[in-house]
Tab-separated table of C-alpha atoms in Angstrom:
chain	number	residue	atom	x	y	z
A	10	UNK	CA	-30.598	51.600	-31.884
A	11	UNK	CA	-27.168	50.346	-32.504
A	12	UNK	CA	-26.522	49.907	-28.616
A	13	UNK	CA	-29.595	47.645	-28.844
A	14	UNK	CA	-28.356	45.706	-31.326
A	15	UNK	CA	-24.759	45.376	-29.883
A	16	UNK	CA	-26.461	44.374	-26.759
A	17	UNK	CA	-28.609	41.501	-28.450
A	18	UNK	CA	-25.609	40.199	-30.520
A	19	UNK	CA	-23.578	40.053	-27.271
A	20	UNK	CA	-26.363	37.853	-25.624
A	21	UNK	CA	-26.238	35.894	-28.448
A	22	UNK	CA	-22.816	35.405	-29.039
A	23	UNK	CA	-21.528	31.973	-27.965
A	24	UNK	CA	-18.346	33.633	-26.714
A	25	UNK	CA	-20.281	35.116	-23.657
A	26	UNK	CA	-22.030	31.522	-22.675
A	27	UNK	CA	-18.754	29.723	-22.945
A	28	UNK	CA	-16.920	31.964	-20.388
A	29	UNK	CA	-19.697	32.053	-18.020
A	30	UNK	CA	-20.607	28.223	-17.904
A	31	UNK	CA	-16.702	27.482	-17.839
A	32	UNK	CA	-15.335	30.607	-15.658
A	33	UNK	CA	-15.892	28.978	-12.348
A	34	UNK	CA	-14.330	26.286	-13.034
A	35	UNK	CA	-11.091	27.430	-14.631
A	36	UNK	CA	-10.713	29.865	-11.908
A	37	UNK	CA	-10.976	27.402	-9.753
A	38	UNK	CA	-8.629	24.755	-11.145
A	39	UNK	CA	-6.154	28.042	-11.360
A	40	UNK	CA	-6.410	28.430	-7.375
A	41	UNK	CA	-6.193	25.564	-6.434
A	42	UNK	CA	-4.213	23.224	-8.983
A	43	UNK	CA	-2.032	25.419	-11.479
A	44	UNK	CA	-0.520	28.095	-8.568
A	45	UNK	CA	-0.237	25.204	-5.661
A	46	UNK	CA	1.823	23.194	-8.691
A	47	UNK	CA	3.657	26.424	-9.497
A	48	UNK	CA	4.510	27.354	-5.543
A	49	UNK	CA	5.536	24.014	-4.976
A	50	UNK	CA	7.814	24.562	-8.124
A	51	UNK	CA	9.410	27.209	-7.083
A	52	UNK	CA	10.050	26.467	-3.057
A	53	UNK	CA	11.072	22.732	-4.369
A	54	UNK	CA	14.357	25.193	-5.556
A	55	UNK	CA	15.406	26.437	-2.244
A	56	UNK	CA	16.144	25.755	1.332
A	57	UNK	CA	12.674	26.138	3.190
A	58	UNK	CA	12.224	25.226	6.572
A	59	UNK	CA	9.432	27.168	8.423
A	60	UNK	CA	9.143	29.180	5.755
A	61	UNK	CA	7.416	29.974	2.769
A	62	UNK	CA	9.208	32.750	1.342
A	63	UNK	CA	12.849	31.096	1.282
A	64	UNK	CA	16.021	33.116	0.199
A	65	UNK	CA	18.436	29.828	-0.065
A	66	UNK	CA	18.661	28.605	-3.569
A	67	UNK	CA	19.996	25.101	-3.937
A	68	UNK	CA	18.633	24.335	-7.428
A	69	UNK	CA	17.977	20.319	-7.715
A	70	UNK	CA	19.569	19.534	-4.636
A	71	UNK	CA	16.186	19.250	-3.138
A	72	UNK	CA	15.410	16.607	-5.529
A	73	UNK	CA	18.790	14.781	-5.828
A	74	UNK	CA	18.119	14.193	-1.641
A	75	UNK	CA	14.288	12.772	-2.557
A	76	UNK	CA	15.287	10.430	-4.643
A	77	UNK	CA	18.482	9.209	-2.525
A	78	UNK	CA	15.614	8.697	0.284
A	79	UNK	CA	15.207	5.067	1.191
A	80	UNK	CA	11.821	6.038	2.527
A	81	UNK	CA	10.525	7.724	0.285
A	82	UNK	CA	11.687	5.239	-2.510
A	83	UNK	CA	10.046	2.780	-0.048
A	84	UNK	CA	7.149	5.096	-0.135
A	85	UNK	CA	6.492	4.906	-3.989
A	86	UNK	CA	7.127	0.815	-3.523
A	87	UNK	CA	4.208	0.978	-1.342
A	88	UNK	CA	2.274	2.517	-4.170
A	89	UNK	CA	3.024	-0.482	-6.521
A	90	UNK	CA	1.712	-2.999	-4.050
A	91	UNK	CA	-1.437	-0.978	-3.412
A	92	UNK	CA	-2.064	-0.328	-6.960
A	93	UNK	CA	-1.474	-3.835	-8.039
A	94	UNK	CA	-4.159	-5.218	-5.512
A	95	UNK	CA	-6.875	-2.308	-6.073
A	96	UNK	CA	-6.595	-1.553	-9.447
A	97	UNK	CA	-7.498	-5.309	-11.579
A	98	UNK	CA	-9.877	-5.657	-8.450
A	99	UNK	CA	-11.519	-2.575	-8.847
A	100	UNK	CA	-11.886	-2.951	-12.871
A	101	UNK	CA	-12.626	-6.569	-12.149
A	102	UNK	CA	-15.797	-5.981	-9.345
A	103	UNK	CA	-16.699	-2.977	-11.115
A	104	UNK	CA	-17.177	-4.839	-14.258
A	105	UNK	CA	-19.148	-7.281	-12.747
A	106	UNK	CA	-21.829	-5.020	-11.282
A	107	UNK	CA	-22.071	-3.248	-13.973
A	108	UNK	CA	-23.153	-6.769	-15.949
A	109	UNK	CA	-25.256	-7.554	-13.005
A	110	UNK	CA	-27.484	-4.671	-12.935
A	111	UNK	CA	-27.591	-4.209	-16.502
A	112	UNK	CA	-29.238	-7.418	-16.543
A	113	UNK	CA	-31.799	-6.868	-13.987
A	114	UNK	CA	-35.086	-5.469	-15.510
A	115	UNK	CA	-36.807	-4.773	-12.287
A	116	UNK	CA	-35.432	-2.264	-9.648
A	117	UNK	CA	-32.428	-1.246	-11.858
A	118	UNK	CA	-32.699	2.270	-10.215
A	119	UNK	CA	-32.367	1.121	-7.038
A	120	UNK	CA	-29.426	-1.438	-7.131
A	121	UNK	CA	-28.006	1.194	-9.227
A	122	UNK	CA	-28.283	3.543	-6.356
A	123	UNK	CA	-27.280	1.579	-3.913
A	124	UNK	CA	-23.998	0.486	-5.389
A	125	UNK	CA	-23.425	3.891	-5.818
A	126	UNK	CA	-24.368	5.332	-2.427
A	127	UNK	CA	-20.756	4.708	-0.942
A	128	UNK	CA	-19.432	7.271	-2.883
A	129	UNK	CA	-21.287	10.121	-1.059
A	130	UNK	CA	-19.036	9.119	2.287
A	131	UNK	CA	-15.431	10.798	2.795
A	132	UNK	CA	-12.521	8.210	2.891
A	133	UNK	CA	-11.685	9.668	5.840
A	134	UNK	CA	-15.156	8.701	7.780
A	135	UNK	CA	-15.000	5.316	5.710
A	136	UNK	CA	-11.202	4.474	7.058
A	137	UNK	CA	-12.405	4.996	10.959
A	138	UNK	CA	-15.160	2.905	10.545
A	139	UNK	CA	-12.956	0.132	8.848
A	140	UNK	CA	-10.530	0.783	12.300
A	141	UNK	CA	-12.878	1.329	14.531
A	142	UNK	CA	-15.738	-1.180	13.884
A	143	UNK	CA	-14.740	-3.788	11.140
A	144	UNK	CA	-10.898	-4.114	11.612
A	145	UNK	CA	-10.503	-2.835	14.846
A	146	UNK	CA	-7.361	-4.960	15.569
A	147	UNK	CA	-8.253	-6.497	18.582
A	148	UNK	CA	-10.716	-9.727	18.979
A	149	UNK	CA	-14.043	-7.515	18.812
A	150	UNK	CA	-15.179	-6.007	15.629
A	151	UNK	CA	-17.489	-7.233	12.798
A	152	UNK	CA	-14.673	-9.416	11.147
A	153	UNK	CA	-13.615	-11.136	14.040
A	154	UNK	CA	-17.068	-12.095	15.090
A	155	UNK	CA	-17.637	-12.990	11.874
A	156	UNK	CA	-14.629	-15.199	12.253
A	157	UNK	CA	-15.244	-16.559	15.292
A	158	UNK	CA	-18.974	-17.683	14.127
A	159	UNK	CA	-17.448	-20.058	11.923
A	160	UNK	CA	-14.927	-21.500	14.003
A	161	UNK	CA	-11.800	-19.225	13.237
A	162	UNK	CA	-9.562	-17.396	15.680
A	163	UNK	CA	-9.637	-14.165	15.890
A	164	UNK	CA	-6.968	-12.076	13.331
A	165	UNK	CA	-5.127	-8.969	14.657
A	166	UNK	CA	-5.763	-7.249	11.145
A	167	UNK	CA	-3.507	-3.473	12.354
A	168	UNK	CA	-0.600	-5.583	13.706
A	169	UNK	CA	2.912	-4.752	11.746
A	170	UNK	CA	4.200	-8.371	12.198
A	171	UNK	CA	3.385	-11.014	9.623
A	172	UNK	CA	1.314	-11.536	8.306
A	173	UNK	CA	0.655	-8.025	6.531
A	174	UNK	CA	-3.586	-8.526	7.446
A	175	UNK	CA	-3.534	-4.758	7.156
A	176	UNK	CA	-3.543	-4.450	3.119
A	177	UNK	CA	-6.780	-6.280	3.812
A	178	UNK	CA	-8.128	-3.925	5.531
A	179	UNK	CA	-6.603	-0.719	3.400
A	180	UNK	CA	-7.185	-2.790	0.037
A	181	UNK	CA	-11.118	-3.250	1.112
A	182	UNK	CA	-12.447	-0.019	2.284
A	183	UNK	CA	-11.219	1.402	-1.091
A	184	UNK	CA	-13.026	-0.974	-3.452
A	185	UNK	CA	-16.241	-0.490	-1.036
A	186	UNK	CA	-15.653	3.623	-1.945
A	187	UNK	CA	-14.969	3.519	-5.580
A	188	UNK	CA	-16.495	0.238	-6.866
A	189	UNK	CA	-20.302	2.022	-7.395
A	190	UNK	CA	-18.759	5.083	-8.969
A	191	UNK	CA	-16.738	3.092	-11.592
A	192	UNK	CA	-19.706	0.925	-12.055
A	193	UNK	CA	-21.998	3.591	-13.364
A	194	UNK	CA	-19.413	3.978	-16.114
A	195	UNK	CA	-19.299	0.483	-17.303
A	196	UNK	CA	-22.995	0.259	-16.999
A	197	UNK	CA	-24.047	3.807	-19.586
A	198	UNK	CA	-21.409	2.075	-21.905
A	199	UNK	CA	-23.087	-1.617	-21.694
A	200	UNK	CA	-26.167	0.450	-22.058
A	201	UNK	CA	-24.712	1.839	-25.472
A	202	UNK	CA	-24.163	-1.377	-26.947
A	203	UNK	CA	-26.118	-2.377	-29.838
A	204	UNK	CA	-28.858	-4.785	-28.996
A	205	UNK	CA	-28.361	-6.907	-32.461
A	206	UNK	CA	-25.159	-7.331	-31.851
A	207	UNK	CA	-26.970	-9.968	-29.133
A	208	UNK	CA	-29.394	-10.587	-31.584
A	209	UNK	CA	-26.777	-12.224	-33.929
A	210	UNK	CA	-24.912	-13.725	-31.439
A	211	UNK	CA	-27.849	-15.541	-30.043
A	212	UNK	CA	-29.124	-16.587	-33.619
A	213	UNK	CA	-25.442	-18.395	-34.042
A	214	UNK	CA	-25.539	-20.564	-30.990
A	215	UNK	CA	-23.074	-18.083	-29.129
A	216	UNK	CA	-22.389	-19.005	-25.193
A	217	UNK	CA	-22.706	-16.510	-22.404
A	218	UNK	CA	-18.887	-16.489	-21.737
A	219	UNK	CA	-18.122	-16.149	-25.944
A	220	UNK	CA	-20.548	-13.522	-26.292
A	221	UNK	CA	-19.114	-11.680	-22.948
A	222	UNK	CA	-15.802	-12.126	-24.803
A	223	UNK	CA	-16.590	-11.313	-28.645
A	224	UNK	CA	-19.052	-8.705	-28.143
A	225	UNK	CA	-19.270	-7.250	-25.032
A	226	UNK	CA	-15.398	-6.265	-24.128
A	227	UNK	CA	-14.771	-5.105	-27.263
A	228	UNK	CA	-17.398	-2.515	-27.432
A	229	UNK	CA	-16.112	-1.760	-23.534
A	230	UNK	CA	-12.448	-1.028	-25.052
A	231	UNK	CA	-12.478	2.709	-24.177
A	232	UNK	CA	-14.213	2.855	-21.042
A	233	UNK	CA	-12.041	0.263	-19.545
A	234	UNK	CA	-8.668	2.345	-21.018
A	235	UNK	CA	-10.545	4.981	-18.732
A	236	UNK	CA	-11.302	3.252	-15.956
A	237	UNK	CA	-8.030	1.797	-15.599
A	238	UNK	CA	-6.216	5.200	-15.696
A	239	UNK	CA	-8.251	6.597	-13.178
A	240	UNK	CA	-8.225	3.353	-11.187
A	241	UNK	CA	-4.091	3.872	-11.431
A	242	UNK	CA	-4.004	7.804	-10.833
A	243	UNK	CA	-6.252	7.248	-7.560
A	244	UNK	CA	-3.751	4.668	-6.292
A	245	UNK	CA	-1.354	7.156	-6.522
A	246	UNK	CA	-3.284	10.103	-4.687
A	247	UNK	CA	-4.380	7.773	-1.856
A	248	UNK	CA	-3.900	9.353	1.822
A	249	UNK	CA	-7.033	9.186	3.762
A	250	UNK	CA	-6.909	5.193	4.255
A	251	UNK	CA	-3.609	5.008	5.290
A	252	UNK	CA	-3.447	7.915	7.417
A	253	UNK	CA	-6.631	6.477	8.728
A	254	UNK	CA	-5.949	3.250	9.287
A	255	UNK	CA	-2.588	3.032	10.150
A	256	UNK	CA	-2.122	6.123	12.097
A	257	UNK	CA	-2.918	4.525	15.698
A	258	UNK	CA	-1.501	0.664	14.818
A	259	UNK	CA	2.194	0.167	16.244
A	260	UNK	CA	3.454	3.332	13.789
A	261	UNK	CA	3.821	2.823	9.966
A	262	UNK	CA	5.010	-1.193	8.970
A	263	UNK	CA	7.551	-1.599	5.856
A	264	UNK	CA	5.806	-0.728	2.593
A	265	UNK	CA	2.711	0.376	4.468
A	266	UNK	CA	3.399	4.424	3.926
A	267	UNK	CA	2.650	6.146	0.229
A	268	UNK	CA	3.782	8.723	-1.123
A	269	UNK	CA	1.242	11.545	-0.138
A	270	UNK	CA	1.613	10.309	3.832
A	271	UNK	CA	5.209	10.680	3.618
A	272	UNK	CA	5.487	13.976	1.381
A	273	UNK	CA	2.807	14.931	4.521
A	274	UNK	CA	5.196	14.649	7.107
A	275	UNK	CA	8.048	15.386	5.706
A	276	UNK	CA	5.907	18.962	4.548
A	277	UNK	CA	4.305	19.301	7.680
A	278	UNK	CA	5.801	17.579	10.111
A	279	UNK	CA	8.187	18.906	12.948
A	280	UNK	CA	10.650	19.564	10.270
A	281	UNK	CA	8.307	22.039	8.433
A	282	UNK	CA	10.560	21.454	5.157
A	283	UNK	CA	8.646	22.481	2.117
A	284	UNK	CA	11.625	22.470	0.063
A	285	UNK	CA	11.818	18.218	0.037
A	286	UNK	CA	8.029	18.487	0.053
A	287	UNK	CA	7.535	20.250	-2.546
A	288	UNK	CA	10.478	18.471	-4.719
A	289	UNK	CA	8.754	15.249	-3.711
A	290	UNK	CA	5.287	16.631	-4.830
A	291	UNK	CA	6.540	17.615	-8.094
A	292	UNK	CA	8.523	14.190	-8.633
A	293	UNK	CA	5.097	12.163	-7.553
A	294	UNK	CA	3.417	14.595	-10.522
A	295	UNK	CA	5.828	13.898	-13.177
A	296	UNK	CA	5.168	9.882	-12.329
A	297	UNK	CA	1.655	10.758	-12.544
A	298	UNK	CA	1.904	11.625	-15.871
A	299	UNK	CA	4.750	8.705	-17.017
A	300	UNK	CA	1.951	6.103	-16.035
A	301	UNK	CA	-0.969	7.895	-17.612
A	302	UNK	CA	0.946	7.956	-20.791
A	303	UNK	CA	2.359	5.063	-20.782
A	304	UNK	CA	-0.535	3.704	-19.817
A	305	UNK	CA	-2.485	5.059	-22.679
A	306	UNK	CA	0.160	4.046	-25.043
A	307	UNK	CA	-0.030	0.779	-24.183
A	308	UNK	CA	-3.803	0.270	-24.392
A	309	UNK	CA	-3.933	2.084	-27.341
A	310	UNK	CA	-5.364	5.544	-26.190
A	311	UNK	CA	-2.128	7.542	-27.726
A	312	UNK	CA	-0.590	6.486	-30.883
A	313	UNK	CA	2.007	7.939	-32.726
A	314	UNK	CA	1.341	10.572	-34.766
A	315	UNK	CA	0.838	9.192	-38.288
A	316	UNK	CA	-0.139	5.914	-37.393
A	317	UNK	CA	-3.689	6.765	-36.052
Protein backbone atom coordinates (compact mmCIF):
# COMPACT_ATOMS: atom_id res chain seq x y z
CA UNK A 1 0.00 0.00 0.00
CA UNK A 2 2.54 2.55 0.89
CA UNK A 3 4.79 1.53 -2.21
CA UNK A 4 1.63 2.38 -4.19
CA UNK A 5 1.30 5.49 -2.88
CA UNK A 6 5.05 6.47 -3.07
CA UNK A 7 4.81 5.38 -6.60
CA UNK A 8 1.71 7.69 -7.46
CA UNK A 9 3.21 10.73 -5.59
CA UNK A 10 6.43 10.24 -7.60
CA UNK A 11 4.39 10.36 -10.93
CA UNK A 12 2.91 13.22 -9.71
CA UNK A 13 5.57 15.12 -8.44
CA UNK A 14 6.65 18.00 -10.71
CA UNK A 15 10.27 17.25 -9.82
CA UNK A 16 10.19 14.03 -12.05
CA UNK A 17 8.53 15.98 -15.27
CA UNK A 18 11.00 18.78 -15.00
CA UNK A 19 14.12 16.51 -15.26
CA UNK A 20 12.76 14.44 -17.94
CA UNK A 21 11.42 17.25 -20.35
CA UNK A 22 14.76 19.26 -19.58
CA UNK A 23 17.44 16.24 -19.21
CA UNK A 24 18.19 16.01 -22.86
CA UNK A 25 18.82 19.11 -23.27
CA UNK A 26 21.13 20.00 -20.39
CA UNK A 27 23.07 16.98 -21.13
CA UNK A 28 23.43 18.03 -24.22
CA UNK A 29 24.44 21.67 -23.80
CA UNK A 30 27.04 19.92 -21.11
CA UNK A 31 28.67 17.84 -24.13
CA UNK A 32 28.84 19.91 -26.33
CA UNK A 33 29.06 23.65 -24.95
CA UNK A 34 30.19 23.66 -21.14
CA UNK A 35 33.25 20.76 -21.54
CA UNK A 36 34.36 22.06 -25.28
CA UNK A 37 34.49 25.75 -23.32
CA UNK A 38 36.24 24.06 -20.40
CA UNK A 39 38.92 21.95 -22.76
CA UNK A 40 39.55 24.86 -24.66
CA UNK A 41 40.22 26.55 -21.18
CA UNK A 42 42.51 24.50 -20.10
CA UNK A 43 44.77 23.66 -23.47
CA UNK A 44 44.49 27.69 -24.10
CA UNK A 45 47.22 27.34 -20.84
CA UNK A 46 49.84 25.30 -22.46
CA UNK A 47 51.99 24.64 -25.41
CA UNK A 48 49.84 22.28 -27.75
CA UNK A 49 50.83 21.46 -31.04
CA UNK A 50 49.52 18.05 -32.33
CA UNK A 51 48.38 17.39 -29.25
CA UNK A 52 45.64 17.35 -27.01
CA UNK A 53 47.01 16.29 -23.85
CA UNK A 54 49.92 19.01 -23.56
CA UNK A 55 52.53 18.94 -20.65
CA UNK A 56 54.01 22.67 -21.44
CA UNK A 57 52.44 25.23 -19.26
CA UNK A 58 52.89 28.79 -20.41
CA UNK A 59 50.00 30.39 -18.49
CA UNK A 60 48.66 33.61 -20.61
CA UNK A 61 51.33 33.56 -22.96
CA UNK A 62 48.99 31.94 -25.34
CA UNK A 63 46.81 34.85 -25.10
CA UNK A 64 49.36 37.73 -24.79
CA UNK A 65 50.57 36.22 -28.61
CA UNK A 66 46.57 36.39 -29.83
CA UNK A 67 46.13 39.58 -29.12
CA UNK A 68 49.70 40.87 -30.45
CA UNK A 69 48.37 39.08 -33.82
CA UNK A 70 47.85 41.57 -36.59
CA UNK A 71 45.64 38.97 -38.18
CA UNK A 72 43.75 38.04 -35.92
CA UNK A 73 43.12 41.70 -34.68
CA UNK A 74 42.40 42.12 -38.43
CA UNK A 75 40.18 39.17 -38.03
CA UNK A 76 37.84 40.70 -35.30
CA UNK A 77 37.96 44.14 -37.65
CA UNK A 78 36.41 42.03 -40.18
CA UNK A 79 33.67 41.23 -37.74
CA UNK A 80 32.80 44.98 -37.25
CA UNK A 81 32.37 45.56 -40.94
CA UNK A 82 30.21 42.47 -41.34
CA UNK A 83 28.16 43.18 -38.40
CA UNK A 84 27.64 46.77 -39.23
CA UNK A 85 26.20 45.88 -42.79
CA UNK A 86 24.02 42.71 -41.64
CA UNK A 87 22.86 43.59 -38.49
CA UNK A 88 20.51 47.28 -39.09
CA UNK A 89 19.79 45.40 -42.48
CA UNK A 90 18.65 42.40 -41.04
CA UNK A 91 16.45 44.26 -38.18
CA UNK A 92 15.56 46.70 -40.90
CA UNK A 93 14.13 43.89 -43.78
CA UNK A 94 13.01 41.80 -41.07
CA UNK A 95 10.88 44.49 -39.73
CA UNK A 96 9.45 45.17 -42.83
CA UNK A 97 8.11 41.70 -43.62
CA UNK A 98 6.96 41.26 -40.63
CA UNK A 99 4.56 44.62 -41.28
CA UNK A 100 3.92 43.28 -44.67
CA UNK A 101 2.45 40.04 -43.88
CA UNK A 102 0.82 41.11 -40.86
CA UNK A 103 -1.15 43.20 -43.05
CA UNK A 104 -2.16 40.74 -45.56
CA UNK A 105 -5.51 39.01 -44.64
CA UNK A 106 -5.46 36.46 -47.34
CA UNK A 107 -2.66 33.77 -47.66
CA UNK A 108 -0.86 34.94 -44.45
CA UNK A 109 0.19 31.23 -43.96
CA UNK A 110 1.74 30.98 -46.97
CA UNK A 111 3.88 34.22 -47.34
CA UNK A 112 4.59 33.42 -43.85
CA UNK A 113 6.01 30.16 -44.95
CA UNK A 114 7.69 31.14 -47.61
CA UNK A 115 9.73 33.86 -46.01
CA UNK A 116 10.58 31.42 -43.68
CA UNK A 117 11.51 28.46 -45.88
CA UNK A 118 15.25 29.67 -46.26
CA UNK A 119 15.94 28.83 -42.96
CA UNK A 120 15.58 25.02 -43.46
CA UNK A 121 18.92 25.28 -45.93
CA UNK A 122 22.57 24.98 -44.32
CA UNK A 123 24.77 28.15 -44.87
CA UNK A 124 27.06 26.01 -46.15
CA UNK A 125 24.74 24.74 -49.27
CA UNK A 126 23.41 28.48 -49.39
CA UNK A 127 27.22 30.00 -49.73
CA UNK A 128 28.01 27.50 -52.90
CA UNK A 129 25.07 28.40 -54.54
CA UNK A 130 25.81 32.22 -53.99
CA UNK A 131 29.60 31.12 -55.61
CA UNK A 132 28.63 28.88 -57.81
CA UNK A 133 25.43 30.20 -59.52
CA UNK A 134 24.66 33.88 -58.43
CA UNK A 135 28.20 35.35 -57.79
CA UNK A 136 30.20 33.08 -59.53
CA UNK A 137 32.96 35.69 -60.26
CA UNK A 138 33.29 35.38 -63.73
CA UNK A 139 30.80 37.01 -66.52
CA UNK A 140 28.15 34.03 -66.24
CA UNK A 141 25.95 33.69 -63.29
CA UNK A 142 22.45 35.05 -62.42
CA UNK A 143 23.84 38.58 -61.41
CA UNK A 144 25.80 39.19 -64.28
CA UNK A 145 23.09 38.29 -66.69
CA UNK A 146 21.00 40.18 -64.80
CA UNK A 147 23.47 42.95 -65.34
CA UNK A 148 24.08 42.59 -68.65
CA UNK A 149 20.11 42.65 -69.49
CA UNK A 150 20.08 46.11 -68.54
CA UNK A 151 23.00 47.35 -70.16
CA UNK A 152 25.76 46.92 -67.38
CA UNK A 153 29.12 45.19 -67.64
CA UNK A 154 29.66 42.39 -66.11
CA UNK A 155 31.17 42.69 -62.16
CA UNK A 156 33.88 40.22 -60.98
CA UNK A 157 32.00 40.03 -57.49
CA UNK A 158 35.12 37.20 -55.74
CA UNK A 159 37.95 39.45 -57.02
CA UNK A 160 40.28 40.86 -53.95
CA UNK A 161 41.05 44.15 -55.83
CA UNK A 162 38.75 47.13 -55.46
CA UNK A 163 36.26 47.36 -55.34
CA UNK A 164 35.43 44.94 -52.28
CA UNK A 165 32.04 43.43 -54.58
CA UNK A 166 32.55 40.43 -52.33
CA UNK A 167 30.76 41.86 -48.99
CA UNK A 168 27.95 41.92 -51.51
CA UNK A 169 27.91 38.75 -52.03
CA UNK A 170 28.79 37.52 -48.18
CA UNK A 171 26.43 40.44 -46.81
CA UNK A 172 23.39 38.94 -49.12
CA UNK A 173 23.26 35.28 -48.74
CA UNK A 174 23.04 35.96 -44.94
CA UNK A 175 20.01 38.26 -44.91
CA UNK A 176 18.36 35.68 -47.55
CA UNK A 177 19.11 32.85 -44.46
CA UNK A 178 18.05 34.71 -41.44
CA UNK A 179 15.62 37.42 -42.65
CA UNK A 180 12.31 34.77 -42.46
CA UNK A 181 13.44 33.44 -39.12
CA UNK A 182 13.72 36.93 -37.48
CA UNK A 183 10.56 37.85 -39.19
CA UNK A 184 8.37 35.34 -37.45
CA UNK A 185 9.46 37.11 -34.28
CA UNK A 186 8.48 40.56 -35.16
CA UNK A 187 5.33 39.27 -36.67
CA UNK A 188 3.80 37.02 -33.07
CA UNK A 189 4.79 40.39 -31.34
CA UNK A 190 2.84 42.76 -33.99
CA UNK A 191 0.29 40.07 -33.56
CA UNK A 192 0.24 40.87 -29.68
CA UNK A 193 -0.44 44.37 -30.06
CA UNK A 194 -3.62 45.70 -28.92
CA UNK A 195 -6.03 46.35 -31.71
CA UNK A 196 -7.49 49.75 -29.96
CA UNK A 197 -4.47 51.01 -29.67
CA UNK A 198 -5.25 51.41 -33.78
CA UNK A 199 -8.58 52.07 -32.93
CA UNK A 200 -7.60 55.36 -31.14
CA UNK A 201 -5.07 56.25 -33.32
CA UNK A 202 -7.31 56.11 -36.29
CA UNK A 203 -10.21 58.01 -34.43
CA UNK A 204 -7.45 61.03 -33.91
CA UNK A 205 -6.49 61.53 -37.50
CA UNK A 206 -3.10 59.58 -36.88
CA UNK A 207 -0.86 58.95 -40.26
CA UNK A 208 0.51 55.59 -41.23
CA UNK A 209 4.17 56.69 -40.56
CA UNK A 210 2.99 58.44 -36.83
CA UNK A 211 1.12 55.52 -35.91
CA UNK A 212 4.18 53.11 -37.12
CA UNK A 213 6.18 55.46 -34.87
CA UNK A 214 3.88 56.10 -31.66
CA UNK A 215 2.35 52.83 -31.43
CA UNK A 216 3.79 50.24 -33.17
CA UNK A 217 7.76 50.45 -32.16
CA UNK A 218 7.07 51.02 -28.88
CA UNK A 219 5.10 47.98 -28.18
CA UNK A 220 8.11 46.19 -30.46
CA UNK A 221 10.75 47.55 -27.73
CA UNK A 222 11.71 44.06 -26.45
CA UNK A 223 11.63 42.00 -29.38
CA UNK A 224 13.80 44.32 -31.26
CA UNK A 225 16.43 44.43 -27.95
CA UNK A 226 16.23 40.60 -28.93
CA UNK A 227 16.54 40.60 -32.27
CA UNK A 228 19.35 42.86 -32.31
CA UNK A 229 21.43 40.72 -29.86
CA UNK A 230 21.00 37.77 -31.73
CA UNK A 231 21.42 39.64 -35.02
CA UNK A 232 25.02 40.82 -33.27
CA UNK A 233 25.98 37.33 -31.62
CA UNK A 234 25.40 35.60 -35.20
CA UNK A 235 27.76 38.13 -36.79
CA UNK A 236 30.15 37.03 -34.54
CA UNK A 237 29.75 33.11 -35.02
CA UNK A 238 29.70 33.46 -38.83
CA UNK A 239 32.03 30.79 -40.74
CA UNK A 240 30.13 28.97 -43.33
CA UNK A 241 29.84 32.13 -45.80
CA UNK A 242 33.17 33.06 -45.69
CA UNK A 243 34.73 29.81 -45.77
CA UNK A 244 32.30 29.30 -48.56
CA UNK A 245 32.65 32.00 -50.50
CA UNK A 246 35.95 33.04 -50.26
CA UNK A 247 37.73 29.83 -50.00
CA UNK A 248 38.41 29.36 -53.94
CA UNK A 249 38.65 33.46 -54.86
CA UNK A 250 42.46 34.62 -55.10
CA UNK A 251 42.95 33.47 -51.09
CA UNK A 252 41.47 35.63 -48.23
CA UNK A 253 41.43 39.82 -49.22
CA UNK A 254 42.19 42.38 -46.19
CA UNK A 255 39.32 42.39 -43.70
CA UNK A 256 37.62 39.56 -45.55
CA UNK A 257 38.62 36.67 -42.75
CA UNK A 258 36.56 36.51 -39.16
CA UNK A 259 37.35 35.34 -36.37
CA UNK A 260 36.01 31.65 -36.43
CA UNK A 261 37.93 31.16 -40.11
CA UNK A 262 41.05 32.25 -38.62
CA UNK A 263 40.80 30.54 -35.02
CA UNK A 264 40.02 27.46 -37.82
CA UNK A 265 43.24 27.48 -39.27
CA UNK A 266 45.23 28.49 -36.89
CA UNK A 267 43.39 25.22 -34.74
CA UNK A 268 43.45 23.04 -37.52
CA UNK A 269 45.59 24.01 -39.89
CA UNK A 270 49.18 22.58 -40.68
CA UNK A 271 50.23 24.05 -37.45
CA UNK A 272 47.73 21.91 -35.42
CA UNK A 273 48.14 24.59 -32.45
CA UNK A 274 45.25 24.30 -30.10
CA UNK A 275 46.93 26.26 -27.56
CA UNK A 276 46.42 29.88 -29.74
CA UNK A 277 43.15 28.27 -30.79
CA UNK A 278 41.82 27.71 -27.96
CA UNK A 279 43.14 31.17 -26.28
CA UNK A 280 41.57 32.80 -29.32
CA UNK A 281 38.24 30.85 -28.78
CA UNK A 282 38.02 31.86 -25.29
CA UNK A 283 38.98 35.65 -26.07
CA UNK A 284 36.14 35.64 -29.07
CA UNK A 285 33.71 34.25 -25.96
CA UNK A 286 34.51 36.82 -23.48
CA UNK A 287 33.69 39.56 -26.49
CA UNK A 288 30.64 37.65 -26.95
CA UNK A 289 29.49 38.41 -23.79
CA UNK A 290 31.02 42.35 -23.55
CA UNK A 291 28.59 43.09 -26.58
CA UNK A 292 25.60 41.19 -25.29
CA UNK A 293 25.85 43.17 -22.16
CA UNK A 294 26.64 46.09 -23.27
CA UNK A 295 24.32 45.76 -25.65
CA UNK A 296 21.53 45.12 -23.28
CA UNK A 297 22.63 47.91 -21.13
CA UNK A 298 22.34 50.20 -23.60
CA UNK A 299 18.85 49.34 -24.88
CA UNK A 300 17.69 49.02 -21.63
CA UNK A 301 17.49 45.14 -21.14
CA UNK A 302 19.96 45.29 -17.87
CA UNK A 303 19.71 48.05 -15.46
CA UNK A 304 21.39 48.56 -12.43
CA UNK A 305 20.30 46.98 -9.63
CA UNK A 306 18.05 49.42 -7.75
CA UNK A 307 17.08 51.41 -10.50
CA UNK A 308 14.70 48.85 -12.20
Amino acid sequence: MSRSITRGAWRESPHLWFWLMTGPFLAGLAVFVVVPIGWSLWLSLFEAHNTVTPTVFVGLRNYRDMLADPAFRSSLLTFVVFAAGVVPLTFAGSLALAVLVNGVRSFQRFFRSVFFLPMACSYVAASLIWRGSIFPGVPTGVANSALRAVGVEPVAWLSVVDPPWYWLVLVTVRLWLQLGFYMVLFLAALQRVPHHLYEAAALDGASGWTTFRRITLPQLRAVSVAVLLLATVNAFQAFDEFYGVMATAQGYPPYARPPLVYLYYAALGNGQDFGHGGAGGIILTLLIAAFALAQGRLTGLTRKRGHA
